[in-house]
JSON list of C-alpha atoms in Angstrom, two decimals:
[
{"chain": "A", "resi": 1, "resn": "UNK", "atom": "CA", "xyz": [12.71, 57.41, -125.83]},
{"chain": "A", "resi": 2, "resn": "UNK", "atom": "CA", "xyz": [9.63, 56.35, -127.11]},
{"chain": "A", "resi": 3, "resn": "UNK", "atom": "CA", "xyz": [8.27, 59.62, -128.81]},
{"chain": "A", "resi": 4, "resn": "UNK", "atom": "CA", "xyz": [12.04, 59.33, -130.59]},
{"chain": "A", "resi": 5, "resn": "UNK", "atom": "CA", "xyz": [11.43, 56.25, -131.83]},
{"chain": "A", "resi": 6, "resn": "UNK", "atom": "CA", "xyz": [8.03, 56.86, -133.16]},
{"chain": "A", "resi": 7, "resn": "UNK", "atom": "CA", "xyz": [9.74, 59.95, -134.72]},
{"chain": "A", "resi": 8, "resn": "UNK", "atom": "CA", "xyz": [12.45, 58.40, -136.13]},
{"chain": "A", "resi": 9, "resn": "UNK", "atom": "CA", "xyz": [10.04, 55.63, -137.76]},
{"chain": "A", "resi": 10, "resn": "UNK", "atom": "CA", "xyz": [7.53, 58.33, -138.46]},
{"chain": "A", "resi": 11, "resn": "UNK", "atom": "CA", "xyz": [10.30, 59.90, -140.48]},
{"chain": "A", "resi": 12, "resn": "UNK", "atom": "CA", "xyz": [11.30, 57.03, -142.52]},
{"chain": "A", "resi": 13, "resn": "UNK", "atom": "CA", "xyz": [7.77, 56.03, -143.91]},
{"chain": "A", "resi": 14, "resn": "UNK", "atom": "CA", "xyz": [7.86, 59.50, -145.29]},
{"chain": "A", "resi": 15, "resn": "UNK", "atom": "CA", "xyz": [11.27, 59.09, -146.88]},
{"chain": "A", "resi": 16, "resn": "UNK", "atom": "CA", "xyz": [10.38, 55.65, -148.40]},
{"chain": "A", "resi": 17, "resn": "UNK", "atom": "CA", "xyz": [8.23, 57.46, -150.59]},
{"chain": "A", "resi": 18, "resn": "UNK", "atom": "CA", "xyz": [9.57, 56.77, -154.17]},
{"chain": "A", "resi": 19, "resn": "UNK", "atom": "CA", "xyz": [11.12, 59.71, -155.61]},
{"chain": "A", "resi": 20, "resn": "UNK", "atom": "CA", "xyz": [10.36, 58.93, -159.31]},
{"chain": "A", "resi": 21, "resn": "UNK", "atom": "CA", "xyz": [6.91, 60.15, -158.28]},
{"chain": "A", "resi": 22, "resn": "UNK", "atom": "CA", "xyz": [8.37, 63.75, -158.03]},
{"chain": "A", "resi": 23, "resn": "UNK", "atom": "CA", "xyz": [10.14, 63.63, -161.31]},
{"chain": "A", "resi": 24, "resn": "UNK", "atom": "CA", "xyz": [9.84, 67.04, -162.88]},
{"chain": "A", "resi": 25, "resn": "UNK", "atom": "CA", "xyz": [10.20, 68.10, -166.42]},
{"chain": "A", "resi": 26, "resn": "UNK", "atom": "CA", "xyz": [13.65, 69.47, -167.47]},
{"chain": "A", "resi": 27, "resn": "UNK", "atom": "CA", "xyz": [15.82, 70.91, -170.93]},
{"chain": "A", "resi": 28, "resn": "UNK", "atom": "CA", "xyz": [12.68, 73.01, -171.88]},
{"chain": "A", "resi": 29, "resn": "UNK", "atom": "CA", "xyz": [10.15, 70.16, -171.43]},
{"chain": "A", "resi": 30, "resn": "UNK", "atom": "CA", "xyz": [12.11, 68.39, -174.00]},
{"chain": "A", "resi": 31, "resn": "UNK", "atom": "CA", "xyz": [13.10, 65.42, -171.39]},
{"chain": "A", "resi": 32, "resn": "UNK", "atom": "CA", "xyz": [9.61, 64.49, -169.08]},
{"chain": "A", "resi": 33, "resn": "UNK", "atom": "CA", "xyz": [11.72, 62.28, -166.70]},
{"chain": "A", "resi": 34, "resn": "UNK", "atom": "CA", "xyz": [14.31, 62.98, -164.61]},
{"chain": "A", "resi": 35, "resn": "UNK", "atom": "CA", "xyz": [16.55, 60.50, -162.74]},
{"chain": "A", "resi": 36, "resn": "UNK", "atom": "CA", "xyz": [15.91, 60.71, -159.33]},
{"chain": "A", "resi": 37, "resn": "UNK", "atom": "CA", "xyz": [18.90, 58.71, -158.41]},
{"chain": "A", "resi": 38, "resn": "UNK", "atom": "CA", "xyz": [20.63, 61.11, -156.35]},
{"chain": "A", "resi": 39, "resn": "UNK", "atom": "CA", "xyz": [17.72, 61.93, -153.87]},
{"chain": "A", "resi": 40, "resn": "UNK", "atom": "CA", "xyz": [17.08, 58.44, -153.58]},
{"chain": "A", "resi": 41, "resn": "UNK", "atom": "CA", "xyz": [20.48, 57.43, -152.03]},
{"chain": "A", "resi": 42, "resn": "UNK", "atom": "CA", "xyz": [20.46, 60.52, -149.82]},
{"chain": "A", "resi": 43, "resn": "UNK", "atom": "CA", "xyz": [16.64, 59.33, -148.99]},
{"chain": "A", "resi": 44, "resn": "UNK", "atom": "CA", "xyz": [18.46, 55.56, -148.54]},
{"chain": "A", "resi": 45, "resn": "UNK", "atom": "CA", "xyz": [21.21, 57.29, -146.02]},
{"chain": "A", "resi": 46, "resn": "UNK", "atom": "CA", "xyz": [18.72, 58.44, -143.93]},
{"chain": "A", "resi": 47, "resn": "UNK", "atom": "CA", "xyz": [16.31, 55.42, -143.31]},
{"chain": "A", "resi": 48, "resn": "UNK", "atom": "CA", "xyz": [19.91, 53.50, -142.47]},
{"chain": "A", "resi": 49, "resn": "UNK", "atom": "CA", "xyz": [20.81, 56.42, -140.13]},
{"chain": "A", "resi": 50, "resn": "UNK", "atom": "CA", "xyz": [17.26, 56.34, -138.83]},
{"chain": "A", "resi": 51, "resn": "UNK", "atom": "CA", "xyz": [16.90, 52.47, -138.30]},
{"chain": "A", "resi": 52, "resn": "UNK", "atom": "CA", "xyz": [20.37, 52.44, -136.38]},
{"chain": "A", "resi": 53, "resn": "UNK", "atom": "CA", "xyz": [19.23, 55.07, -133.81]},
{"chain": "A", "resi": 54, "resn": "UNK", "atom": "CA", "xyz": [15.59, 53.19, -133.77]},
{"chain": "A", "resi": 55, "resn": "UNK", "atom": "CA", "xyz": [17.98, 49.78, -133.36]},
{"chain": "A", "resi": 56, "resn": "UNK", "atom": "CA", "xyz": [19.79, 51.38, -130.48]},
{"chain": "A", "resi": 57, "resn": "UNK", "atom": "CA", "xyz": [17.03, 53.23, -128.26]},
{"chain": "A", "resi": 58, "resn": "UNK", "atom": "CA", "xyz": [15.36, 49.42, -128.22]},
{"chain": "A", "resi": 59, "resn": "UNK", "atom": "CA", "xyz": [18.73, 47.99, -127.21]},
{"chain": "A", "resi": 60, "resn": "UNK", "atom": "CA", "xyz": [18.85, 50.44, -124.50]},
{"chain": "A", "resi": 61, "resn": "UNK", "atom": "CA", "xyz": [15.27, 49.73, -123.34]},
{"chain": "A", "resi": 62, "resn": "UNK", "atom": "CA", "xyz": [15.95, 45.78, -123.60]},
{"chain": "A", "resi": 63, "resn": "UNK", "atom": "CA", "xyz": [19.10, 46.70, -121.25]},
{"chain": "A", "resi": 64, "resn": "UNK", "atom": "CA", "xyz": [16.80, 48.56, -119.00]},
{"chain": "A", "resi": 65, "resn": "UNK", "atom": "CA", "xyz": [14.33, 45.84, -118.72]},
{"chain": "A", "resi": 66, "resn": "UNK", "atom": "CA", "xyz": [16.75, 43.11, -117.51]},
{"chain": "A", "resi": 67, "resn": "UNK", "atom": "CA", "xyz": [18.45, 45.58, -114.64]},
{"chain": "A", "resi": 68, "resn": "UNK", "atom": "CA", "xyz": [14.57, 45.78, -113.60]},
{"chain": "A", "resi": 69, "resn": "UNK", "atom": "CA", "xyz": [13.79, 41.89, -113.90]},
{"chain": "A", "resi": 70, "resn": "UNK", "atom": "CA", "xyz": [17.25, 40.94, -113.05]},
{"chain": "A", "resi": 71, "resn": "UNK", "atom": "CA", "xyz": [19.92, 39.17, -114.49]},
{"chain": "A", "resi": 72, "resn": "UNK", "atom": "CA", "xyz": [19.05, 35.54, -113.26]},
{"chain": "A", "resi": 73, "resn": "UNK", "atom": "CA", "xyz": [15.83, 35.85, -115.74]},
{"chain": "A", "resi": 74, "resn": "UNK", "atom": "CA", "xyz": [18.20, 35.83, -118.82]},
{"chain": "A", "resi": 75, "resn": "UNK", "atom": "CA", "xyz": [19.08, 32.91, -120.95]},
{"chain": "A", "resi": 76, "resn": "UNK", "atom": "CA", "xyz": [22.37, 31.61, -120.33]},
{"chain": "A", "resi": 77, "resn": "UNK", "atom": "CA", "xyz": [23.34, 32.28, -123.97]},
{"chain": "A", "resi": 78, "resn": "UNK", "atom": "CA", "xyz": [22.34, 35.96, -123.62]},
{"chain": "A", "resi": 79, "resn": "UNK", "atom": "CA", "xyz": [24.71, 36.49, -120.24]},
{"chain": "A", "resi": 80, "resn": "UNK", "atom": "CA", "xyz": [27.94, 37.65, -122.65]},
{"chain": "A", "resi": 81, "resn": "UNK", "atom": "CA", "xyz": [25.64, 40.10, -124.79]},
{"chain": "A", "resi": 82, "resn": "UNK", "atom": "CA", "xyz": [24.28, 41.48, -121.59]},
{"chain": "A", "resi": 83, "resn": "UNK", "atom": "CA", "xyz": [27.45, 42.61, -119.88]},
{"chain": "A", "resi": 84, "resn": "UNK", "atom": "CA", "xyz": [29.47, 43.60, -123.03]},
{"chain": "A", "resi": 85, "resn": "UNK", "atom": "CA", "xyz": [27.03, 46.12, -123.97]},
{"chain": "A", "resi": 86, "resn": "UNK", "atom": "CA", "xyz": [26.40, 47.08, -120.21]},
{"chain": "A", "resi": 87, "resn": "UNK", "atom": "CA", "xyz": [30.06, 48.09, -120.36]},
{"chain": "A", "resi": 88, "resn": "UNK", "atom": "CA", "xyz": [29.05, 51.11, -122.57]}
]
């Protein structure tokens, strides 16, 4: 899950890149910039998608980590969160 995550993060830093930087010359080099709008939201989507799967492989691994420990190491207050996601 690790080499995933690393992907997955890996991935974003290379879509954070701003798009304006790629702006190419359109209408017979009449207009110089382009509005990159449209790739950036798709760009957006994808660090959002990206960061969920990233938030969910370190859930799973936190999940992990108590089974090995053991339950009676957790904070009362995290109890509930523990055994509603174990559920899954």
């Amino acid at each position: 899950m690790q080499y995933v995550a690393a992907s997955l993060v890996s991935e974003n830093k290379t879509l954070a890149h701003p798009a304006s930087l790629d702006s190419i010359p359109s209408s017979a080099n009449q207009e110089d910039h382009v509005s990159m709008g449209t790739i950036s939201a798709r760009h957006a989507y994808l660090i959002i998608t990206n960061t969920r799967r990233v938030l969910a492989i370190e859930a799973i691994c936190a999940l992990q980590a108590v089974e090995v420990r053991g339950e009676n190491h957790l904070a009362t207050s995290r109890h509930h969160l523990y055994f509603s996601r174990r559920m899954y």
